[in-house]
PDB file of C-alpha atoms and ligand atoms in Angstrom:
ATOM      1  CA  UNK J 202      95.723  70.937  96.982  1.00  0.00           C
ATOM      2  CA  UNK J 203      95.295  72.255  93.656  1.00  0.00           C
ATOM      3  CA  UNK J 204      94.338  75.614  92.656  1.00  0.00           C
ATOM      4  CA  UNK J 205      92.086  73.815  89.995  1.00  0.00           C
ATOM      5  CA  UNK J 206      88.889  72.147  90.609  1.00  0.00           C
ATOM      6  CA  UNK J 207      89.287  68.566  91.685  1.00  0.00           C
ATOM      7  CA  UNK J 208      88.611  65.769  89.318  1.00  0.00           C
ATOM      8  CA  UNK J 209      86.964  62.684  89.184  1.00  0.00           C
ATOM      9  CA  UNK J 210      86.850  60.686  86.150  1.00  0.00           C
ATOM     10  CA  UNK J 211      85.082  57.337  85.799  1.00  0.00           C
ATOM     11  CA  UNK J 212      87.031  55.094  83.251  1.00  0.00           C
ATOM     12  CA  UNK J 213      84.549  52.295  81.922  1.00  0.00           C
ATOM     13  CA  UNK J 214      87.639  50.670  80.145  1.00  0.00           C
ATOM     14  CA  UNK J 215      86.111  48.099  77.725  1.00  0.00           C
ATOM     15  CA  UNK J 216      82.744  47.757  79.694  1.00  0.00           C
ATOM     16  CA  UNK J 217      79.420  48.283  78.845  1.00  0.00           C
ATOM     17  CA  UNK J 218      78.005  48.713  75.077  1.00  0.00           C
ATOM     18  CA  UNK J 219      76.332  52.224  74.578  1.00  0.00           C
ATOM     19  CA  UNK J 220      73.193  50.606  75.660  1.00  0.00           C
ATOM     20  CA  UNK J 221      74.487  49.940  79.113  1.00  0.00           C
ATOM     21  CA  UNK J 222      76.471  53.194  78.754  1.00  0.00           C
ATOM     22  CA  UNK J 223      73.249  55.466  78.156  1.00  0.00           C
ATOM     23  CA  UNK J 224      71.753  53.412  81.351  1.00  0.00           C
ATOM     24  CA  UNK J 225      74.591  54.300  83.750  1.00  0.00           C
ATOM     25  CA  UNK J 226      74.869  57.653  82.569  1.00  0.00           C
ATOM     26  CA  UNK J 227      70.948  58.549  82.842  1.00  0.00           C
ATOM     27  CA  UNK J 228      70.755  56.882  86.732  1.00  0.00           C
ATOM     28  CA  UNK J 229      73.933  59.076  87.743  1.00  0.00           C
ATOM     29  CA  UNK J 230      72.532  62.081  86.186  1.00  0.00           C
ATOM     30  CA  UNK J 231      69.357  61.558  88.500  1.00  0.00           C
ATOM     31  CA  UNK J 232      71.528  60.955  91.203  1.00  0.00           C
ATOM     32  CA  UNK J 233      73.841  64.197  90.571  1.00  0.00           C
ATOM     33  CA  UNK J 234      70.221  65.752  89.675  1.00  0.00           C
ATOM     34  CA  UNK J 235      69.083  65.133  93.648  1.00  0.00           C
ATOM     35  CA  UNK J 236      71.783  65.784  94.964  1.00  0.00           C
ATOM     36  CA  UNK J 237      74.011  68.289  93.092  1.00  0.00           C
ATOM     37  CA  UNK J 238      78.033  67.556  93.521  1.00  0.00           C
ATOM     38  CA  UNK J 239      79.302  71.310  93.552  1.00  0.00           C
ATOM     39  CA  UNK J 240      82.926  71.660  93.907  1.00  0.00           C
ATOM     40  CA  UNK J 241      83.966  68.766  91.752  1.00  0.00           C
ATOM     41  CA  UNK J 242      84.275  68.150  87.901  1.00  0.00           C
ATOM     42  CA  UNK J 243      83.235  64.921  86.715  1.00  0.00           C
ATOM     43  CA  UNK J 244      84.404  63.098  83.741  1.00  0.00           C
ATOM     44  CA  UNK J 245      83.106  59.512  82.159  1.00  0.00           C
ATOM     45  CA  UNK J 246      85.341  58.307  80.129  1.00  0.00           C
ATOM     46  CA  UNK J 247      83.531  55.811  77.251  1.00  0.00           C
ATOM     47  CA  UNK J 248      84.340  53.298  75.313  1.00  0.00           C
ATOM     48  CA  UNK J 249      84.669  55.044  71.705  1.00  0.00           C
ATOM     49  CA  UNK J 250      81.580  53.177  70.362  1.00  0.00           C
ATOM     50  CA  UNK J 251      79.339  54.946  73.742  1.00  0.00           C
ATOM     51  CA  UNK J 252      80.790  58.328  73.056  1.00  0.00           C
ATOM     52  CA  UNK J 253      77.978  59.283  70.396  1.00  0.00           C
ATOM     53  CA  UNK J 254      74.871  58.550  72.501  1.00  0.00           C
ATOM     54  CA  UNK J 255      76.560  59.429  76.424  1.00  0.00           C
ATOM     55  CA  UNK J 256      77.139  63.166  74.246  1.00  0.00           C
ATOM     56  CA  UNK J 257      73.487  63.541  73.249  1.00  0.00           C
ATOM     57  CA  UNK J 258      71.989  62.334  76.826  1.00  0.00           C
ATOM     58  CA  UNK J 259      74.745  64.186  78.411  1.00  0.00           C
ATOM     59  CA  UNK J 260      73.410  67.411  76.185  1.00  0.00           C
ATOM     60  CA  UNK J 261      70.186  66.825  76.147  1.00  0.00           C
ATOM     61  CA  UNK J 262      69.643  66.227  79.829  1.00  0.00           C
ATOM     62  CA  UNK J 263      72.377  68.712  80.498  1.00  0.00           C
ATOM     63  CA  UNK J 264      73.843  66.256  82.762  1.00  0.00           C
ATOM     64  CA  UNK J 265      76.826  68.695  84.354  1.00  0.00           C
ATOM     65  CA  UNK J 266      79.667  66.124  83.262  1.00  0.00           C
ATOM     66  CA  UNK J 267      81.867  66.121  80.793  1.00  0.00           C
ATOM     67  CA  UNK J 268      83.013  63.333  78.284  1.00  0.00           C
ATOM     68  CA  UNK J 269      86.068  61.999  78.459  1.00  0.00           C
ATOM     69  CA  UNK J 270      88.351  59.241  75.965  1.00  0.00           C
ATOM     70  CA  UNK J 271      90.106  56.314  77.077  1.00  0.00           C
ATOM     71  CA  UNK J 272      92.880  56.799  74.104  1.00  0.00           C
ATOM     72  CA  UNK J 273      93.778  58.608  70.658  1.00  0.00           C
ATOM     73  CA  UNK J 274      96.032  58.373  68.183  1.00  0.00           C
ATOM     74  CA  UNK J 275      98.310  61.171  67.983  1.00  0.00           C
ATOM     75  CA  UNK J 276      98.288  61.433  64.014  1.00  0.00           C
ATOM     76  CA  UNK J 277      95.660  63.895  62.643  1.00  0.00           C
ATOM     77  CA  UNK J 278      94.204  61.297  59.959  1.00  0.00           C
ATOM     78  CA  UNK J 279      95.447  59.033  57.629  1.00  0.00           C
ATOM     79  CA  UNK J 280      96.328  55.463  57.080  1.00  0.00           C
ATOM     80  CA  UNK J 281      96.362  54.490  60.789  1.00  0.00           C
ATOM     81  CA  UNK J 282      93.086  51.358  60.395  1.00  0.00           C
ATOM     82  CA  UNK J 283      91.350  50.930  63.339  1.00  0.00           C
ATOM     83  CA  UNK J 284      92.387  54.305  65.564  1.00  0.00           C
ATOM     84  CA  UNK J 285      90.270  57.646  66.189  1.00  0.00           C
ATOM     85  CA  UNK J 286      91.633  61.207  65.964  1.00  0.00           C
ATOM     86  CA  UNK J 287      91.652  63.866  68.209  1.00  0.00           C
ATOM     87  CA  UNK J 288      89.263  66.029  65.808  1.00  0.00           C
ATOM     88  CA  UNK J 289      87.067  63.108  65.801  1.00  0.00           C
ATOM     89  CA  UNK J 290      86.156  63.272  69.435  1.00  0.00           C
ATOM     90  CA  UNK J 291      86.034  66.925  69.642  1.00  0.00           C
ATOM     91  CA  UNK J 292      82.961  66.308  66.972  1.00  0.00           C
ATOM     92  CA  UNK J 293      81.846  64.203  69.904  1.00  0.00           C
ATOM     93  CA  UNK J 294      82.368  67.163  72.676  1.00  0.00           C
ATOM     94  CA  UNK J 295      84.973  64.717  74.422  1.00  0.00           C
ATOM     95  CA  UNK J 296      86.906  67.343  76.829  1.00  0.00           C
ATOM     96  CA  UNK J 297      88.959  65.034  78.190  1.00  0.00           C
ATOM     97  CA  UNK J 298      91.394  61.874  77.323  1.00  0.00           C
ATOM     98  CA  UNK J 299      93.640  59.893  79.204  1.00  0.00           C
ATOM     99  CA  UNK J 300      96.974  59.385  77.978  1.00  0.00           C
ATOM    100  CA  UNK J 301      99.380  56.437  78.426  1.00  0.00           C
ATOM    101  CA  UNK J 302      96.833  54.689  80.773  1.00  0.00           C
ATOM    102  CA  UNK J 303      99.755  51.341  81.952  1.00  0.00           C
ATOM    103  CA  UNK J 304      96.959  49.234  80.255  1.00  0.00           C
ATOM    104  CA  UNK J 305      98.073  50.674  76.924  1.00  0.00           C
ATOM    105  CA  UNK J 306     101.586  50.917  78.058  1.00  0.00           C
ATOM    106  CA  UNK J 307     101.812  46.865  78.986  1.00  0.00           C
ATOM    107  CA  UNK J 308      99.531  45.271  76.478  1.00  0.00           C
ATOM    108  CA  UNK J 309      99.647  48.099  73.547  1.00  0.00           C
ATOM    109  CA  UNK J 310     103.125  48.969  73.372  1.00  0.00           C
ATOM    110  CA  UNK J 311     102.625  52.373  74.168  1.00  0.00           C
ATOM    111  CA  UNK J 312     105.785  53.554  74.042  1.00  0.00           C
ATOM    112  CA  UNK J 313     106.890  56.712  76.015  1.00  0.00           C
ATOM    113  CA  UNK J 314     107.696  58.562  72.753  1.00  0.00           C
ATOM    114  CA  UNK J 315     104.143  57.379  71.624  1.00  0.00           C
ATOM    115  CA  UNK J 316     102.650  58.841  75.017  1.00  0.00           C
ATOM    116  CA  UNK J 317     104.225  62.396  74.543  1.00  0.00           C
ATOM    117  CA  UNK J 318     103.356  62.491  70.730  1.00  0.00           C
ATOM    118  CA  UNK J 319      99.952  61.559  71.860  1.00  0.00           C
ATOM    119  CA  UNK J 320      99.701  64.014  74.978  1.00  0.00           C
ATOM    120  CA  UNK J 321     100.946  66.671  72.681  1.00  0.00           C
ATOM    121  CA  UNK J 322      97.931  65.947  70.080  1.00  0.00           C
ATOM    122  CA  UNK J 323      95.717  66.025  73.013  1.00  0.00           C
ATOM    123  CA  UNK J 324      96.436  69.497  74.293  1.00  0.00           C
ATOM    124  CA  UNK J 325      97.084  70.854  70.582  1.00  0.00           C
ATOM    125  CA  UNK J 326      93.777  70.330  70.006  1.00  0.00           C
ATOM    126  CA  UNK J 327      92.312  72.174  73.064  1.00  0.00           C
ATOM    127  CA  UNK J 328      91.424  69.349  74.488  1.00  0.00           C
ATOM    128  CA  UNK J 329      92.516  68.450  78.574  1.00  0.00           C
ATOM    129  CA  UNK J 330      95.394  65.584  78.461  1.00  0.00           C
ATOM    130  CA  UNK J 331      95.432  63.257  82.170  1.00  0.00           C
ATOM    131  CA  UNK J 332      98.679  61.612  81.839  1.00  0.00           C
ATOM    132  CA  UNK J 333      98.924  58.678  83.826  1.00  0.00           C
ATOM    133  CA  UNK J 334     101.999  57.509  85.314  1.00  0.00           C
ATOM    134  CA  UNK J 335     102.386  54.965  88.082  1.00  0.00           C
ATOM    135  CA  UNK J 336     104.844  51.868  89.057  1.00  0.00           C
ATOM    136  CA  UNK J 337     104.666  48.195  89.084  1.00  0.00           C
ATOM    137  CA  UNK J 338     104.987  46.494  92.552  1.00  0.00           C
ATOM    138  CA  UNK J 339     108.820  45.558  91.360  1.00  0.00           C
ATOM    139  CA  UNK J 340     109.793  48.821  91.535  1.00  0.00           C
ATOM    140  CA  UNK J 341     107.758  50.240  94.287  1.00  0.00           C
ATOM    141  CA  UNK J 342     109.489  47.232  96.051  1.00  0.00           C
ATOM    142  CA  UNK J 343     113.037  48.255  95.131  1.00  0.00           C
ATOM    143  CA  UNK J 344     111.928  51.873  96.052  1.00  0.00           C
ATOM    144  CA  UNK J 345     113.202  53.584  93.188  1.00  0.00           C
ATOM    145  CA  UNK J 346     109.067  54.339  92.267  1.00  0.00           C
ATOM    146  CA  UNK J 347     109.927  58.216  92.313  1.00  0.00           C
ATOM    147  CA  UNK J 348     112.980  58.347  90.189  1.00  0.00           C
ATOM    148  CA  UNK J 349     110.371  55.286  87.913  1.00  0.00           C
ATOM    149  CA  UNK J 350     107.864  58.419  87.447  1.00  0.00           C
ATOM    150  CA  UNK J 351     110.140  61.446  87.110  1.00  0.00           C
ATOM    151  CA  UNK J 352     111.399  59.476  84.418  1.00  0.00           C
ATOM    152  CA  UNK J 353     108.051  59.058  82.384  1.00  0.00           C
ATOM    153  CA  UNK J 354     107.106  62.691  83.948  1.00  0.00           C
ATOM    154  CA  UNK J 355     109.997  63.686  81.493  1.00  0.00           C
ATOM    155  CA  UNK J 356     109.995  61.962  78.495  1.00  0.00           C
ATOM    156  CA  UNK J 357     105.759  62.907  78.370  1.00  0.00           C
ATOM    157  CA  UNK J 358     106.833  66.373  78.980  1.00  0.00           C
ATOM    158  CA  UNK J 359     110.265  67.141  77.794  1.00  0.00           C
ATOM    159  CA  UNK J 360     109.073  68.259  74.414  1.00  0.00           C
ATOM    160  CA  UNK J 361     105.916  70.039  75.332  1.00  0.00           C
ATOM    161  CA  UNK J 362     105.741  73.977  75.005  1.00  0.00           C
ATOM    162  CA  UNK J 363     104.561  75.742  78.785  1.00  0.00           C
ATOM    163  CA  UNK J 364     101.869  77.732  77.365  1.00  0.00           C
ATOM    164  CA  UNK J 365      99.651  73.989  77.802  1.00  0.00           C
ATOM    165  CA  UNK J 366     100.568  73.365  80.958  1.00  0.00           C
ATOM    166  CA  UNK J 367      97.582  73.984  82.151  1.00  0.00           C
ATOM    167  CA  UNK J 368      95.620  71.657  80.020  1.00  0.00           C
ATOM    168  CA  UNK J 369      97.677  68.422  81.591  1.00  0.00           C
ATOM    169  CA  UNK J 370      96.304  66.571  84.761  1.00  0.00           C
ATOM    170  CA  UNK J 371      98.653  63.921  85.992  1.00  0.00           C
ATOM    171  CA  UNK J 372      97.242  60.733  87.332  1.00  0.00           C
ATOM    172  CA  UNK J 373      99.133  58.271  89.326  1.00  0.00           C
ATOM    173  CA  UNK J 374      98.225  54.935  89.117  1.00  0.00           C
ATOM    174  CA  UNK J 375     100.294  52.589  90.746  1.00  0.00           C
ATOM    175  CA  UNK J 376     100.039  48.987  88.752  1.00  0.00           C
ATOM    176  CA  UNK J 377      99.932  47.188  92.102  1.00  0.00           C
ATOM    177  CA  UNK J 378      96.895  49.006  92.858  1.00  0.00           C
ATOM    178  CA  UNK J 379      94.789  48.884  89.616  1.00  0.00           C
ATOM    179  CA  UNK J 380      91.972  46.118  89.732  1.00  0.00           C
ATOM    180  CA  UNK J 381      93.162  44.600  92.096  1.00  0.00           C
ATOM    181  CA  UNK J 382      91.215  45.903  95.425  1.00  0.00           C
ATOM    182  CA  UNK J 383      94.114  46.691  97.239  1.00  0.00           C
ATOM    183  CA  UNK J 384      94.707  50.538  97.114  1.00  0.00           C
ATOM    184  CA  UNK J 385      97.611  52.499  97.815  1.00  0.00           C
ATOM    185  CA  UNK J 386      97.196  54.322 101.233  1.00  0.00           C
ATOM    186  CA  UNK J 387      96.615  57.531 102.190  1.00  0.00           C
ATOM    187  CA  UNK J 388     100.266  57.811 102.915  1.00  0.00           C
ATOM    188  CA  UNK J 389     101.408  55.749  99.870  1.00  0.00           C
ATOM    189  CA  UNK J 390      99.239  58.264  98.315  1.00  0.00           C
ATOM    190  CA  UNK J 391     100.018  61.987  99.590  1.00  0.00           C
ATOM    191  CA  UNK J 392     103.939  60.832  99.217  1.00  0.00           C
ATOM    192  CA  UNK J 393     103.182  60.498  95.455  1.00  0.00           C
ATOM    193  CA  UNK J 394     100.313  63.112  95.152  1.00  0.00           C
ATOM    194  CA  UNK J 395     103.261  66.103  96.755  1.00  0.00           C
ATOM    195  CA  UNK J 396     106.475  64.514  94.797  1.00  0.00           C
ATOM    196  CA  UNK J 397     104.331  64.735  91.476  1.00  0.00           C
ATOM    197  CA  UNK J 398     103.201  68.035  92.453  1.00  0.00           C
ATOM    198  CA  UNK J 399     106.691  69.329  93.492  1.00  0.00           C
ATOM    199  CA  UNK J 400     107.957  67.763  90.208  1.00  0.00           C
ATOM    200  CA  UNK J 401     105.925  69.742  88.201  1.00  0.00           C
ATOM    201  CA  UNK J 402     106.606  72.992  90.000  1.00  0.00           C
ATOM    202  CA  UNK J 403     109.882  72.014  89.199  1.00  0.00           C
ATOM    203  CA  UNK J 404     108.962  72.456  85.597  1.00  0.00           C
ATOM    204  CA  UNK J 405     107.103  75.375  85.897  1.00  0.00           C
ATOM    205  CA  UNK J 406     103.672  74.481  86.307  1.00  0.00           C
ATOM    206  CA  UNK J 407     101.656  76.831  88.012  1.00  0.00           C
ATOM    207  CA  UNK J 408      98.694  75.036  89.560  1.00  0.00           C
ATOM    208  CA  UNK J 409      99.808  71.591  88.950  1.00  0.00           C
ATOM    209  CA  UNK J 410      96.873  69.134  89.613  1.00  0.00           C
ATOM    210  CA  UNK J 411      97.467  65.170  90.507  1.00  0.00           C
ATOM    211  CA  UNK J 412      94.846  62.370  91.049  1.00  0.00           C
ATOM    212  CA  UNK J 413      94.823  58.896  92.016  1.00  0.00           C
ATOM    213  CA  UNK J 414      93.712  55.754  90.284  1.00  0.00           C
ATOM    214  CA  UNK J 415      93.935  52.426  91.773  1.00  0.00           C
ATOM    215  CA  UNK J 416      90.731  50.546  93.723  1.00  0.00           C
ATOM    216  CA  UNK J 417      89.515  53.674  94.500  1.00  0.00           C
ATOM    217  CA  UNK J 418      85.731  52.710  95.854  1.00  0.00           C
ATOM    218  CA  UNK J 419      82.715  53.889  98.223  1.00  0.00           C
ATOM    219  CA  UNK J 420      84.054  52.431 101.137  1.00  0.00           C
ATOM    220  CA  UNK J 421      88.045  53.570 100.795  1.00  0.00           C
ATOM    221  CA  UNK J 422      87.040  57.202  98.715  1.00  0.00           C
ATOM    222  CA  UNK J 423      86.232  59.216 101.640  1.00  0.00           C
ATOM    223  CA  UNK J 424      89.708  58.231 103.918  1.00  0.00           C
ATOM    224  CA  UNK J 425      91.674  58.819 100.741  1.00  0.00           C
ATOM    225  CA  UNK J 426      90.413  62.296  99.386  1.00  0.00           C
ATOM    226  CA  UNK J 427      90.366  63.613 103.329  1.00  0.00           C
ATOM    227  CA  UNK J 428      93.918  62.046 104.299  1.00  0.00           C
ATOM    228  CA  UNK J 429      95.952  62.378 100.876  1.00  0.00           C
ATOM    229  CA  UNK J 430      95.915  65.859  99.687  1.00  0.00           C
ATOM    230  CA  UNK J 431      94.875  64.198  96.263  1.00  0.00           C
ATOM    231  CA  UNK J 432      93.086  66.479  93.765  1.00  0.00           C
ATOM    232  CA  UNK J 433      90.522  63.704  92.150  1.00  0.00           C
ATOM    233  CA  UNK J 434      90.182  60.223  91.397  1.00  0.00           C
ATOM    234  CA  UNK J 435      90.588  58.079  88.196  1.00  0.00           C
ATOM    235  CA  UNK J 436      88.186  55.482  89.108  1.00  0.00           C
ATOM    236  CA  UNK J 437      88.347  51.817  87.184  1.00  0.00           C
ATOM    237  CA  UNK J 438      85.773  49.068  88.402  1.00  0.00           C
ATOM    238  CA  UNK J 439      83.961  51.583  90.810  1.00  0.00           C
ATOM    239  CA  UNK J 440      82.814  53.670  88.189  1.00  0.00           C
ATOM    240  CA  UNK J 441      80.427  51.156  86.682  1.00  0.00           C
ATOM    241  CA  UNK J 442      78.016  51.572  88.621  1.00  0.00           C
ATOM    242  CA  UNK J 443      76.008  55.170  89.317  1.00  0.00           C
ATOM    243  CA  UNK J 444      75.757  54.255  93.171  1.00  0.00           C
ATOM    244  CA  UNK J 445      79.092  53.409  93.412  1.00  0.00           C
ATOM    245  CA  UNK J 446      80.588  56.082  91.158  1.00  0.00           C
ATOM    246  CA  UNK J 447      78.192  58.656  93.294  1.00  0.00           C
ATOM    247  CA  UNK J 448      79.055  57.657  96.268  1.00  0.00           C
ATOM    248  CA  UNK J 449      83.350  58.789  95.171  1.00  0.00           C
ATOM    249  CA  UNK J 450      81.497  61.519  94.026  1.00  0.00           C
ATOM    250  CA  UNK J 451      79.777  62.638  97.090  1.00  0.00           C
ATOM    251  CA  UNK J 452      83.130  61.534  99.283  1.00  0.00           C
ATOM    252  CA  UNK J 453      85.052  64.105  97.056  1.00  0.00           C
ATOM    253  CA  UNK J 454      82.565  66.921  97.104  1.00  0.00           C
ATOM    254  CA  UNK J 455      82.058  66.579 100.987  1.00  0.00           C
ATOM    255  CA  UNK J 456      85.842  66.800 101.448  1.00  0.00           C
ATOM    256  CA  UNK J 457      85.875  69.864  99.433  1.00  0.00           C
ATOM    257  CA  UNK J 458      83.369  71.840 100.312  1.00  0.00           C
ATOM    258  CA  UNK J 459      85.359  71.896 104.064  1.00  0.00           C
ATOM    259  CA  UNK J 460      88.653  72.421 102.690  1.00  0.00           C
ATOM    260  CA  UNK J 461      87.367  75.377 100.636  1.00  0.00           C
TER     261      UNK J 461
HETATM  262  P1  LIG G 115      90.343  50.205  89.275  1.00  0.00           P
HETATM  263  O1  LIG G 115      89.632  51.355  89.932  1.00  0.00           O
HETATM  264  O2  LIG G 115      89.397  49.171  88.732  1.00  0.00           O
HETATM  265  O3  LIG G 115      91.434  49.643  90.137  1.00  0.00           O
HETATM  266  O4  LIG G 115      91.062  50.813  87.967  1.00  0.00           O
HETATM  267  C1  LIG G 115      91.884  51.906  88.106  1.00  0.00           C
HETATM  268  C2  LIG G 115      92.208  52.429  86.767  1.00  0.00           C
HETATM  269  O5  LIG G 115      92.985  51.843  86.034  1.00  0.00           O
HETATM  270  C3  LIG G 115      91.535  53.656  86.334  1.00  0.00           C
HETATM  271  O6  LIG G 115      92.099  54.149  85.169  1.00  0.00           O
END
C-alpha cells in the first residue's frame, strides 16, 4: 500500500454533455455530502467541453473532489487545431490528467515518445500525471505482460527528472479488462499492483502509488481493493452513474479506514 492517499478517479470518456455532467456530479456530491468518503481522493475526469461547469459546481458546492482530464497536448500553444493545453485546464482547476490512456494509444496513435512528452507537460505544469499502462490479452497470453509494461514504464519515464516523481500515479489497465466486464482478479491484480510498485522503487520512487482500471464496479470493487493491495481505481463505465461510482467509493474508503 501506498504511503499516498488512495485514488479513485471516474473517467466519463466521451459520455455525457456538461448537462448530464453537472447532473452526475451534483447527485454524487449529495451522496459524498451524507455520507462523507474520508480516506480517499476522488477525481472525475470530464470530457473537455464539461470541465467549465463540473469546476464551478464542484467550487461552488465545495464538492471535496477534484477535476481531472482525459488528455492534453504536450505543446504549450500554438498551431496544434483542435487540442487543449496544459495551462488551459489549470484555468479550469483540473488537478489531474491521465496520460497515454490504451484508448489514445490504439485509436490516436499515441505514440510512447508522445506519452512521455505529454507526461512531462503534465507534471511541468504542477499538475498530477496517472500514466496508464496495461497489456492486450496477446501478450498477457504469451506472458511476457511484465517485461510489455516495464517497457512503456521506461520509455514514459526515462527522460523525466526525480524531483516529479511524486506527481506521477501509475494506472494499470489491462486491455482485456477495459469495457469489457470481465476484470482482472485480485491475483491478476496484486501481481501487477507489487511488480509496478517494485519497478518504480527500482527507479527511485519513494512512495510509488498504482491503481487499477478495468470493469471495476459495485459488485467486484470491494473484493478487489480488500484482496489486491491496489492503491485506487480508474473506473470507465461504472463511473457514470453517482450510485454506482459511490458505491467504488464507499468499497475503497471502508477498506481503508481498516487498513489505516
Ligand atoms: P471500464 O471501467 O469501463 O472497463 O473502463 C476502464 C477504463 O478504461 C478507465 O480508464
Amino acid at each position: 500500500m501506498s504511503a499516498r492517499r488512495p485514488l479513485v478517479i471516474g473517467n466519463w470518456k466521451m459520455n455525457l454533455d456538461y448537462v448530464e455532467g453537472l447532473h452526475l456530479v451534483q447527485q454524487l456530491g449529495v451522496l459524498m455530502k451524507n455520507r462523507p468518503v474520508e480516506h480517499v481522493e476522488v477525481v472525475v475526469a470530464a470530457p473537455f467541453v464539461d470541465l467549465r461547469s463540473v469546476s464551478s459546481i464542484v467550487d461552488s458546492e465545495r464538492f471535496s473532489m477534484s477535476l481531472g482530464a482525459q488528455h492534453v497536448n504536450a505543446n504549450e500553444n500554438g498551431a496544434h487545431t483542435g487540442e487543449i493545453s496544459t495551462s488551459m485546464l489549470k484555468r479550469l482547476n483540473v488537478e489531474w490528467v491521465l496520460v497515454g490512456h490504451s484508448e489514445r494509444r490504439v485509436h490516436y496513435a499515441m505514440s510512447d515518445e508522445i506519452v512521455a512528452q505529454t507526461l512531462s507537460a503534465v507534471v511541468r505544469a504542477g499538475q498530477h500525471a496517472v500514466l496508464c499502462v496495461g497489456e492486450e490479452r496477446s501478450i498477457r497470453e504469451s506472458n511476457t505482460y511484465c517485461q510489455y509494461v516495464t517497457a512503456q514504464l521506461e520509455s514514459a519515464l526515462g527522460g523525466l527528472d526525480e524531483k516529479f516523481y511524486n506527481f506521477v500515479t501509475v494506472a494499470y489497465e489491462p486491455l482485456w479488462a477495459i469495457g469489457t466486464g470481465v476484470n482482472a482478479s485480485p491475483e491478476q491484480v496484486r501481481e501487477m499492483t507489487s511488480f509496478l510498485r517494485k519497478e518504480l522503487r527500482a527507479r527511485s520512487f519513494t512512495s510509488p502509488q498504482v491503481i487499477y482500471g478495468g470493469s471495476v464496479n459495485a459488485e467486484n470493487a470491494a473484493t478487489l481493493v480488500g484482496e489486491s493491495d491496489v492503491d485506487g481505481f480508474l473506473v470507465g463505465g461504472a463511473s457514470l452513474k453517482a450510485e454506482s461510482f459511490y458505491a467504488i467509493l464507499r468499497a475503497c474508503d471502508d477498506c481503508y479506514a481498516v487498513k489505516r
